[in-house]
Amino acid sequence: GYITDPDLTITEITKDMIESTKKHMPELAESKIAKFQEQLNIAEDDAKIIATDKAMAELLERVAKVIDPVLAGKWIRRELNRVLNYNKKSLKEINLDEPNFIKLLKLIEKKAITDTTAQKLLEKFITSPFDPETYVKEQGLEAVSDSSQIEEFAEEAVKENPEAVADYKAGNEKALHFIVGQVMRKSKGQATPAEVNTILK
């Protein structure tokens, strides 16, 4: 379907030219996918989705230097993507406050806040950036780590829901989920479900 253009001269493409061009080109998505999987232990599906968005891929590379890469990958690929899609925005459009985004991920990494709290903060953060450490302290959103306090909530939930307790003792696992929900409500979502499960059992 093509004919030789008589106005173009023959140009020899040397290995040096190819190597020089490669050095000045941005890293291709295929290369990033392999790097994310091999060096950062990111799941294949997450690596593919992040790598196809240049801004998101570069964000992960920067964040992974100071945050556990697997946690960073999960939150960038799933939660950040979710909030962006909800707001019909791209990462480039929102001008992400990166230092404070990293602070939010550090709070998650240290388990200073629960995932549920972090999700709500991220939703707010995307539209109106803020210092998450200060905000969490001011609003009293720290995760409840005092097991005695969780035990108190658990005892209350058990006393208030005798039918669910009986159902669980009879072998109905779903009944335990209901009681866990009651404890989480009492802790205002600041207890971790895993610890609540352990204490209830």
Short mmCIF file of C-alpha atoms in Angstrom, two decimals, residues 193-201:
data_model
loop_
_atom_site.label_atom_id
_atom_site.label_comp_id
_atom_site.label_asym_id
_atom_site.label_seq_id
_atom_site.Cartn_x
_atom_site.Cartn_y
_atom_site.Cartn_z
CA PRO A 193 -12.55 -5.76 62.63
CA ALA A 194 -9.84 -8.41 63.11
CA GLU A 195 -9.27 -7.42 66.76
CA VAL A 196 -13.02 -7.17 67.39
CA ASN A 197 -13.45 -10.70 65.99
CA THR A 198 -10.72 -12.06 68.26
CA ILE A 199 -12.06 -10.38 71.39
CA LEU A 200 -15.66 -11.44 70.71
CA LYS A 201 -14.68 -15.07 70.19
#
